[in-house]
Each structure stands twice: as C-alpha cells, then as structure tokens.
Amino acid sequence: MSIYISNALVATPGLADEPLTHTRIGYNTVITSAGLTGTAGEANYPLSNVLNPATYERYKPTTPATCTLNIDVLSAVDVDYVGIQGRGITNVKVYSSSDDITYTQLVDFNPTGRAIMALFEEVTARYYRVTLTGSALAIIAMKVGKALAMQRAIYGGHTPITMGRTSAIRPTMSETGQFLGASIQRKGLGTQFSWGNLKADWYRQYFDLFVQSEPRVNPFFIAWRPLSYPNEVAYCWAAGDITPSNTGTKDFMSVSMSVEGFSDVV
Amino acid sequence: MSFNSELGRIPVQIVEIDQDYCGNAYGVGACTALIGTTGSIKCFNTYKTCQDPENFDKQSITLRFAKAQTDLPDEEYLIPSLKSVSTSSTKLNIGSRSGTEKPLGKRASVSITITDHPHSDNFVDPYVSERAYNPLERGTFWGKWLKRNPYYNGRNIRVLDGYFGQTLAEMQTRHYVIESISLPNSLGTVAIKAQDILRLADDDKAQAPLLSNGKLLSDITTASTSLVITGGVESEYNQGGTSIIRINDELMSYTSLAVGVDGDITLSGLGRGNSGTEIDDHDLDDSVQGCLEYSNIRPDIIARDLLLNYGNIDTAYIDDVAWDDEGTTWYGSVDGTRIISEPTGVTELLGELCEQYMFYIWWNELTQLINFKAIAPEFTTPVTLTEENHFLQNKTSLTTDADQRVSEVWFSYLPKTPVDDLDKRDSFRRTTARVDPTASSSLEYGERKVYEIFSGWLDNDTQVSLLTGRLIGRYRNNPTILNFSLDAKDRGLELADLCDIQFKSLVDVTGAPETIRYQIISKNESVPGEVIKYTAIKFEFAIGFRAAKWMVEAAPSYATATDEDKLNGFYWADEEGQVNGEDGYVWS
C-alpha cells in the first residue's frame, strides 16, 4: 500500500477540496476500452483487463519491466488521482496532455506497496499517460479520475483497513489432545468506515454518487487519512448496502460502510 | 518439512478440466473456414462451433478453477469461482465379499459446485480481441461454455489439493472423467459430476463377449458340419481367438472361417454339441453369437483382458509389470477356464473373479492406474497409528460387519454346460462344502453362516479346496471396521495399505493395549488439505496360521537371522514344535 501526494497539494492545502487528513475514495474512472491503448499484454492477460473488475483478470505487459498506458478521454476532463492495484511496480509516472504531443508530468514516485494511490492537484486534459517500471509487472486494476474527498475526517475507533486482517484458522488435535497441525482457511482485509455530521446537501451531491456507482460490484481505492498514514491504502469493495441516516435537526447525515479489501500475498 | 506438515499451511484446491480445442487458427492453413461463407463470425476453436469439421484438429486446453482466496498460485490462468468439491472415494470390496457393495467396490466420484459469473472470454476465445462485442456484457461463463462445448462427457477432470507455495505439479492430483455438467441454476451455480475410469467397464457399457449381429442364412440340421452367417462381421466370431459359437442352447466349434464377397461368413468343420450342450436343429434367422473362451489362464490375465478388450479401459491405466508381478507371485499355479457364451457384463465377470480367486481391483485416483492385489499375507511391517499422535479427536469408531462372517463355504463348480444359468446348484457337476463346526457351535457364534459360490471359472479340485480353506480362514470371525480421521500430515496412507492400530478400545483379555492390524478400504479427503477420513477392515489372512516365504538357499540360520528374516522367513520347527524356544511355523 502506498500513496503519493503532490508537493503542491501538501504545500498549498487550499488546492484540495478537503484537507488531506480526510478520506479519499477513488471510485470513478475516465478510462474506457475505446480510449485505452498501450503496451500489449501477454496471451490471456490483455491490456483490456485493466478495466475488468475481476481481480483474477490481470494485465501483464509483454515487456515485464516497463509499460505505458495511454488514455484518451475524447474530451477534457478533471482528474486528481490515479489508483493502481498491481504487482512488481517500483516506479509510477503520470502525465497529462491537451494535444497528445506535449505531456506534462504530474507524478513520479516509487511506491512501496501494491495498492497505490497518487493524489495531485486537479488538472483538466483529454490525454493521460501512465508509465510503470518494475519487474514482472502486473496490473490487477487501475482507475484514473477525480477522487471523492470526504467532508469529515475519521477519528477514534477506526481500524485502518491495512491492519484489518481477517483470517480463519483451523487447528487439528489428536484423541489425547496433542496438537497435530493447523491450517489457514482464508485471509483477507476488512474494516468499517463511519462518517457523521455530513451536510445533507453534500451527501446528496457527492457521496450518493459513490453509492450509486454500486461499490459492492465496482471496487474502489480508499485512503482513510492520506496525509497522516500514506501507506494505508487499499483496493476494496463494499460488503453490504450503504444506507445513510439523517441525524436530526441540523440536517446532517451519517453513513457507514463495511468493506473487504483485496489482499495479495503472491 | 513438507507443506502438508507445516503449521500455518494454507490449503489450496484447484479443479482442472480438459476442454477439447482445435489446434488450427480460423481460416489459416488446413482450416478452410471463411467469414461470410462458412459462418458470420469466427468460431471458438471448439468442435460445436467449428465451421470446417473435417479439418478439426482435436487438442485440448486446461481450464482451472480455484476457491476464491488470496493465496493462489500465479503460474496459470485461474478462475476463482470454485465453491465446493465433495469427493466420495473408492471403497474396496475385498474379494467381492461385501454383499452390500458392488463387485468392484464403491467407485470414486466427485461432485463439484462452481459459481457462474460474467467472463472476459480470455483463454477460451482465441479471437476475443476481434469480436464486435464486450464478452463481459454477454452472458456468463458457463452459459457460453456449455453452448460452445456440449461434448464434455468422458473428458478428463482433476482435483488438485495442495498448499500455497506449491506448484500445480507438486499438488496431490485425483483423476476422474466427467459425467455431467448442469446449466447454471437460479442461484448462479453449476454442478459437475465425475466418476473414476472404471465406470467405463460397468455392465451397461461393457460386455464380454461383444454382441454378435449375425443370423443363420438357412436352416441347419443336427448333421450339418458347416453353416453360413449373414449380417455379421468376422471379428464377432473369433473374439479373443475363440472359435466357438452359440446358436440357441447349442455350442459349436469350427475349424475354418471364410468371408464371402457378399460379406456372409461361412464356418466349416463344425464340432457340434460342444462342451456338453445338446445338438439340435436350428432355423433360418436364428441368431449366431460368438463365444469367448479362456482356457487355463491366470486370473489376473483374464481380468486384464476383460478390462482392456471388453471394458473400454485404455492400456495406459494398467501397469502391466505390477499386475504381472502380483499375478506371478500369488497365482503362479492357479488358472481359470470358462466359455462365456453370451454377452455378460464385464463388472459382473470381474466380480466373480475377485470372489473366486480372492483378489481385488480398484481405481487409484492419485496414480491414475487400476490396481490389482491378491488377498495374501503381508510381509512388510506397516506404519503404526496411535490415538496420541495420529487419530483426530472424536473421529474414531469401531463397528462389526457380521454379514461378512462365514462358518461354511458351499462351492459349486464345473458347470454342466456353459449355456446353463450359473446361479443354481443343479447347473453344476460338483458342489463341495467346507465347514468350520466350531465357529457355528453354541460355544462360539451359535449359528451357521453359509457362503455359497457358483463358479464357472474353477475346474480343479485342489484349487477349490485351497480357496474354500482361505475363505473360511479370512471370514471365520466377524470383521471389525475401523473409521478414523488423520491430519493431512499423515495423508500418505493409501487404499489397500496395512496399518497397525493402537486405540483405547483395542485391548487383550487382561485389558492391556493390543496392536491390531487393519487394511485401508476407503480414503476420503473430507476437508481438503486438512483432514483425511479413513475406513479400515481388520486384516486377517488366516486364523491360527503364520504365513512365511520360502527362504533362499543362502538364508542365515535361525541363530544368526535378523528379526526381519524371522518374521518373513520359514524356519521349520523341531520335534517339540519349538525353534530356539519359540513357536515354529506350522506346515499347512
């Protein structure tokens, strides 16, 4: 897990919609199959798998040490994040361009984990380019778009998803009580996010769009407190329906969601 | 330390299906398919969708399905849609003695449930990038797959049980053939059923001899020495090299067979009334059936011939060397003779052989071989299993199978003719009884238990005497059945293996622990990669006897012999019945 926050965002907090201590959710993407080109993928692991939400469908470039993905959105759109769930990535570069000729570098960083989120000041462009270097590169998912910046921060009681490791262990014992062995049935990541005192208008204008994107079937990237804990990023999906509740007279809303995260140990 | 004995091992289960797949590319080389001429879209390289079937180059690809878990091998294209695998292992019917089981025992089978889902068509559609549609938005994996691959019956399916960190090749692999695949149900799951390879020899699929289709071209009388068959083919009348035919209830041998230009078959040099059957007149259009004769053939060779030539079993599934070794060791002077005069189920015939020659055959899912083993004394020292170090908690039980006990064996043999029904005593020339009166006395079991066998195979008094004696020895006492479960660390114990058992219920008359030898008759990985459930039967080759091998000339004297020499060898007792103060072997 690894997050990149551009220097400008850190130095000029006002550039971001909300403080970088607030959760960022990367759920929408401007990548389309028609607008995606780049380094060809190996047989059975084509470039189009970048858009396939199934995590077993991966893109493995035929040049395993470097690959380039070009995104043509067909018209200029606002973008402020790139999310990647991958393997073997040691460097990420992100560029934007208005003419597909001259590109401006937005991101250049060396991630330390496999769930990667790059946050940068919003740009408006038609063309984007992501260049990855590493070894045995594989992309399980990638999104490029405008992240949802939560209106409120998360404080006490939260389990960071990267620490929300779940497992089922089954020991076996002999007739006389000797410990014979133990198997790990399954492992994964899971936690719950809760936000209160969200302005009702804000919820309806922003968060409800996220809920409408069906996060149970369309996984998303999430960084619960990017500035404080840049390594705590995950690629997740909601474990249940997300329904808010009105908190009363001040027209606030509260919402919580349980999520399960992609855990990749290979 | 191996993966299965590691603490924190992570079980991985994978199902592999071999799918037929054309080796040609659409419209390239030998393939003459052409969009607009042979079809509107390219095929999917399957026979069902093929547009040039004459040039279909049948090869295969392997689909792999795994349970949805994080820790999976990355070496192959795996679809994590596997929900459950329920295996039912082979259960040996030793010597075909258990009347509640089929002659060849219970077959291994597997039921697999897989979740259906949208699919990219990666791997299964070689032309996916050329399609004018997004496969993720069209149907689901299994709906599409079954439409493209309706001919899956009999194809290979494998269940791999291993651990994260192992390669697929290192995992334990069980082999089956597909019986059925259901369409996705309303819950979005697909059920696959598969069985072991011996199903191909089931009575409804395999008979010996094969049915002959020929009929008499004209009437024949009791004096006829030749006849003409029409509507048949030559191979139907010399099955297994047998030159004997059956018309109604008469068997006839012949000395020459000639096929005419019109396809009719002329048999000459008829030996009428063969094998004690009655010579009779026969009419035009009476069916003529080719017979199958075995004459003084070792039983393992007969069983192998039935499987390979009549049971639809490929030679790759039988280890000739191992069968021959076992046959030579235990059946060197034993043989079978029989004329089978009408199509008879191969499994039925094999069951008779298992019963009357005291052996068993079974499908080994792991080695992908059909094994053959004689009921015989064992000379190796088996592994010892204890409740302290091996048996899983609260999983052990002991039962008694009184149905298998025998106090008398009635053996009918030498059938009067091969065309009689071989399931009643008056069809045979001889019936002999071997009785253990003590076993049925009021001091012991207090009731007679008769085991009656009708044999079309044995024709030798000595062999019959030996067999009945062995049967009484093996089944004189109620066999005890032991059910237990082991951790995967002990999964090396296989079907037909022997094991010495130490369990709190097994004691001598003083209550002291007693080690009892059992033989594994069923093994099932009830929790994949973790728990293996076993059923074993108490192993008794003979009561009151110690089996031994005749030793080589250079064998050591008793004084210098090793414990193994003494265990397996044959030291004749002196006049007092003692060898160096210990019990000597009994010559029997």
mmCIF file with all atom_site columns, N, CA, C and O in Angstrom, chain A residues 58 86-88 114 263-266, chain B residues 70-75 164:
data_model
loop_
_atom_site.group_PDB
_atom_site.id
_atom_site.type_symbol
_atom_site.label_atom_id
_atom_site.label_alt_id
_atom_site.label_comp_id
_atom_site.label_asym_id
_atom_site.label_entity_id
_atom_site.label_seq_id
_atom_site.pdbx_PDB_ins_code
_atom_site.Cartn_x
_atom_site.Cartn_y
_atom_site.Cartn_z
_atom_site.occupancy
_atom_site.B_iso_or_equiv
_atom_site.pdbx_formal_charge
_atom_site.auth_seq_id
_atom_site.auth_comp_id
_atom_site.auth_asym_id
_atom_site.auth_atom_id
_atom_site.pdbx_PDB_model_num
ATOM 1  N N  . ARG A 1 58  ? -5.873 -10.142 -15.010 1.00 0.00 ? 58  ARG A N  1
ATOM 2  C CA . ARG A 1 58  ? -4.787 -9.178  -14.882 1.00 0.00 ? 58  ARG A CA 1
ATOM 3  C C  . ARG A 1 58  ? -4.213 -8.776  -16.240 1.00 0.00 ? 58  ARG A C  1
ATOM 4  O O  . ARG A 1 58  ? -4.326 -9.519  -17.207 1.00 0.00 ? 58  ARG A O  1
ATOM 5  N N  . GLY A 1 86  ? -1.450 -3.392  -8.246  1.00 0.00 ? 86  GLY A N  1
ATOM 6  C CA . GLY A 1 86  ? -0.557 -4.081  -9.165  1.00 0.00 ? 86  GLY A CA 1
ATOM 7  C C  . GLY A 1 86  ? 0.446  -4.954  -8.454  1.00 0.00 ? 86  GLY A C  1
ATOM 8  O O  . GLY A 1 86  ? 0.374  -5.172  -7.241  1.00 0.00 ? 86  GLY A O  1
ATOM 9  N N  . ARG A 1 87  ? 1.355  -5.441  -9.252  1.00 0.00 ? 87  ARG A N  1
ATOM 10 C CA . ARG A 1 87  ? 2.448  -6.260  -8.723  1.00 0.00 ? 87  ARG A CA 1
ATOM 11 C C  . ARG A 1 87  ? 3.735  -5.836  -9.411  1.00 0.00 ? 87  ARG A C  1
ATOM 12 O O  . ARG A 1 87  ? 3.734  -5.530  -10.604 1.00 0.00 ? 87  ARG A O  1
ATOM 13 N N  . GLY A 1 88  ? 4.794  -5.860  -8.668  1.00 0.00 ? 88  GLY A N  1
ATOM 14 C CA . GLY A 1 88  ? 6.121  -5.636  -9.238  1.00 0.00 ? 88  GLY A CA 1
ATOM 15 C C  . GLY A 1 88  ? 6.407  -4.206  -9.640  1.00 0.00 ? 88  GLY A C  1
ATOM 16 O O  . GLY A 1 88  ? 7.374  -3.934  -10.361 1.00 0.00 ? 88  GLY A O  1
ATOM 17 N N  . ARG A 1 114 ? 1.424  -2.561  -2.991  1.00 0.00 ? 114 ARG A N  1
ATOM 18 C CA . ARG A 1 114 ? 0.754  -2.999  -4.207  1.00 0.00 ? 114 ARG A CA 1
ATOM 19 C C  . ARG A 1 114 ? -0.540 -2.252  -4.480  1.00 0.00 ? 114 ARG A C  1
ATOM 20 O O  . ARG A 1 114 ? -1.032 -2.292  -5.594  1.00 0.00 ? 114 ARG A O  1
ATOM 21 N N  . SER A 1 263 ? -6.467 -8.588  -0.874  1.00 0.00 ? 263 SER A N  1
ATOM 22 C CA . SER A 1 263 ? -5.223 -8.932  -0.188  1.00 0.00 ? 263 SER A CA 1
ATOM 23 C C  . SER A 1 263 ? -4.415 -9.790  -1.124  1.00 0.00 ? 263 SER A C  1
ATOM 24 O O  . SER A 1 263 ? -4.886 -10.829 -1.579  1.00 0.00 ? 263 SER A O  1
ATOM 25 N N  . ASP A 1 264 ? -3.238 -9.381  -1.418  1.00 0.00 ? 264 ASP A N  1
ATOM 26 C CA . ASP A 1 264 ? -2.438 -10.028 -2.434  1.00 0.00 ? 264 ASP A CA 1
ATOM 27 C C  . ASP A 1 264 ? -1.091 -10.374 -1.835  1.00 0.00 ? 264 ASP A C  1
ATOM 28 O O  . ASP A 1 264 ? -0.277 -9.505  -1.561  1.00 0.00 ? 264 ASP A O  1
ATOM 29 N N  . VAL A 1 265 ? -0.863 -11.673 -1.633  1.00 0.00 ? 265 VAL A N  1
ATOM 30 C CA . VAL A 1 265 ? 0.383  -12.048 -0.959  1.00 0.00 ? 265 VAL A CA 1
ATOM 31 C C  . VAL A 1 265 ? 1.408  -12.645 -1.901  1.00 0.00 ? 265 VAL A C  1
ATOM 32 O O  . VAL A 1 265 ? 2.505  -12.954 -1.500  1.00 0.00 ? 265 VAL A O  1
ATOM 33 N N  . VAL A 1 266 ? 1.016  -12.871 -3.146  1.00 0.00 ? 266 VAL A N  1
ATOM 34 C CA . VAL A 1 266 ? 1.957  -13.542 -4.054  1.00 0.00 ? 266 VAL A CA 1
ATOM 35 C C  . VAL A 1 266 ? 3.181  -12.677 -4.285  1.00 0.00 ? 266 VAL A C  1
ATOM 36 O O  . VAL A 1 266 ? 3.048  -11.487 -4.480  1.00 0.00 ? 266 VAL A O  1
ATOM 37 N N  . THR B 2 70  ? -7.029 -15.527 -1.296  1.00 0.00 ? 70  THR B N  1
ATOM 38 C CA . THR B 2 70  ? -5.906 -14.669 -1.647  1.00 0.00 ? 70  THR B CA 1
ATOM 39 C C  . THR B 2 70  ? -4.713 -15.466 -2.132  1.00 0.00 ? 70  THR B C  1
ATOM 40 O O  . THR B 2 70  ? -4.046 -15.102 -3.097  1.00 0.00 ? 70  THR B O  1
ATOM 41 N N  . ASP B 2 71  ? -4.468 -16.560 -1.453  1.00 0.00 ? 71  ASP B N  1
ATOM 42 C CA . ASP B 2 71  ? -3.212 -17.263 -1.673  1.00 0.00 ? 71  ASP B CA 1
ATOM 43 C C  . ASP B 2 71  ? -3.378 -18.329 -2.744  1.00 0.00 ? 71  ASP B C  1
ATOM 44 O O  . ASP B 2 71  ? -3.760 -19.459 -2.452  1.00 0.00 ? 71  ASP B O  1
ATOM 45 N N  . LEU B 2 72  ? -3.131 -17.939 -3.967  1.00 0.00 ? 72  LEU B N  1
ATOM 46 C CA . LEU B 2 72  ? -3.262 -18.871 -5.074  1.00 0.00 ? 72  LEU B CA 1
ATOM 47 C C  . LEU B 2 72  ? -1.997 -18.840 -5.918  1.00 0.00 ? 72  LEU B C  1
ATOM 48 O O  . LEU B 2 72  ? -1.324 -17.804 -5.999  1.00 0.00 ? 72  LEU B O  1
ATOM 49 N N  . PRO B 2 73  ? -1.669 -19.941 -6.552  1.00 0.00 ? 73  PRO B N  1
ATOM 50 C CA . PRO B 2 73  ? -0.503 -19.935 -7.430  1.00 0.00 ? 73  PRO B CA 1
ATOM 51 C C  . PRO B 2 73  ? -0.721 -18.957 -8.573  1.00 0.00 ? 73  PRO B C  1
ATOM 52 O O  . PRO B 2 73  ? -1.853 -18.780 -9.028  1.00 0.00 ? 73  PRO B O  1
ATOM 53 N N  . ASP B 2 74  ? 0.333  -18.347 -9.023  1.00 0.00 ? 74  ASP B N  1
ATOM 54 C CA . ASP B 2 74  ? 0.227  -17.339 -10.075 1.00 0.00 ? 74  ASP B CA 1
ATOM 55 C C  . ASP B 2 74  ? 0.720  -17.878 -11.404 1.00 0.00 ? 74  ASP B C  1
ATOM 56 O O  . ASP B 2 74  ? 0.847  -17.153 -12.358 1.00 0.00 ? 74  ASP B O  1
ATOM 57 N N  . GLU B 2 75  ? 0.999  -19.176 -11.455 1.00 0.00 ? 75  GLU B N  1
ATOM 58 C CA . GLU B 2 75  ? 1.660  -19.704 -12.645 1.00 0.00 ? 75  GLU B CA 1
ATOM 59 C C  . GLU B 2 75  ? 0.709  -19.928 -13.817 1.00 0.00 ? 75  GLU B C  1
ATOM 60 O O  . GLU B 2 75  ? 1.118  -20.031 -14.947 1.00 0.00 ? 75  GLU B O  1
ATOM 61 N N  . PHE B 2 164 ? -0.500 -23.418 -0.519  1.00 0.00 ? 164 PHE B N  1
ATOM 62 C CA . PHE B 2 164 ? 0.084  -22.225 -1.106  1.00 0.00 ? 164 PHE B CA 1
ATOM 63 C C  . PHE B 2 164 ? 1.613  -22.322 -1.016  1.00 0.00 ? 164 PHE B C  1
ATOM 64 O O  . PHE B 2 164 ? 2.159  -22.620 0.039   1.00 0.00 ? 164 PHE B O  1
#
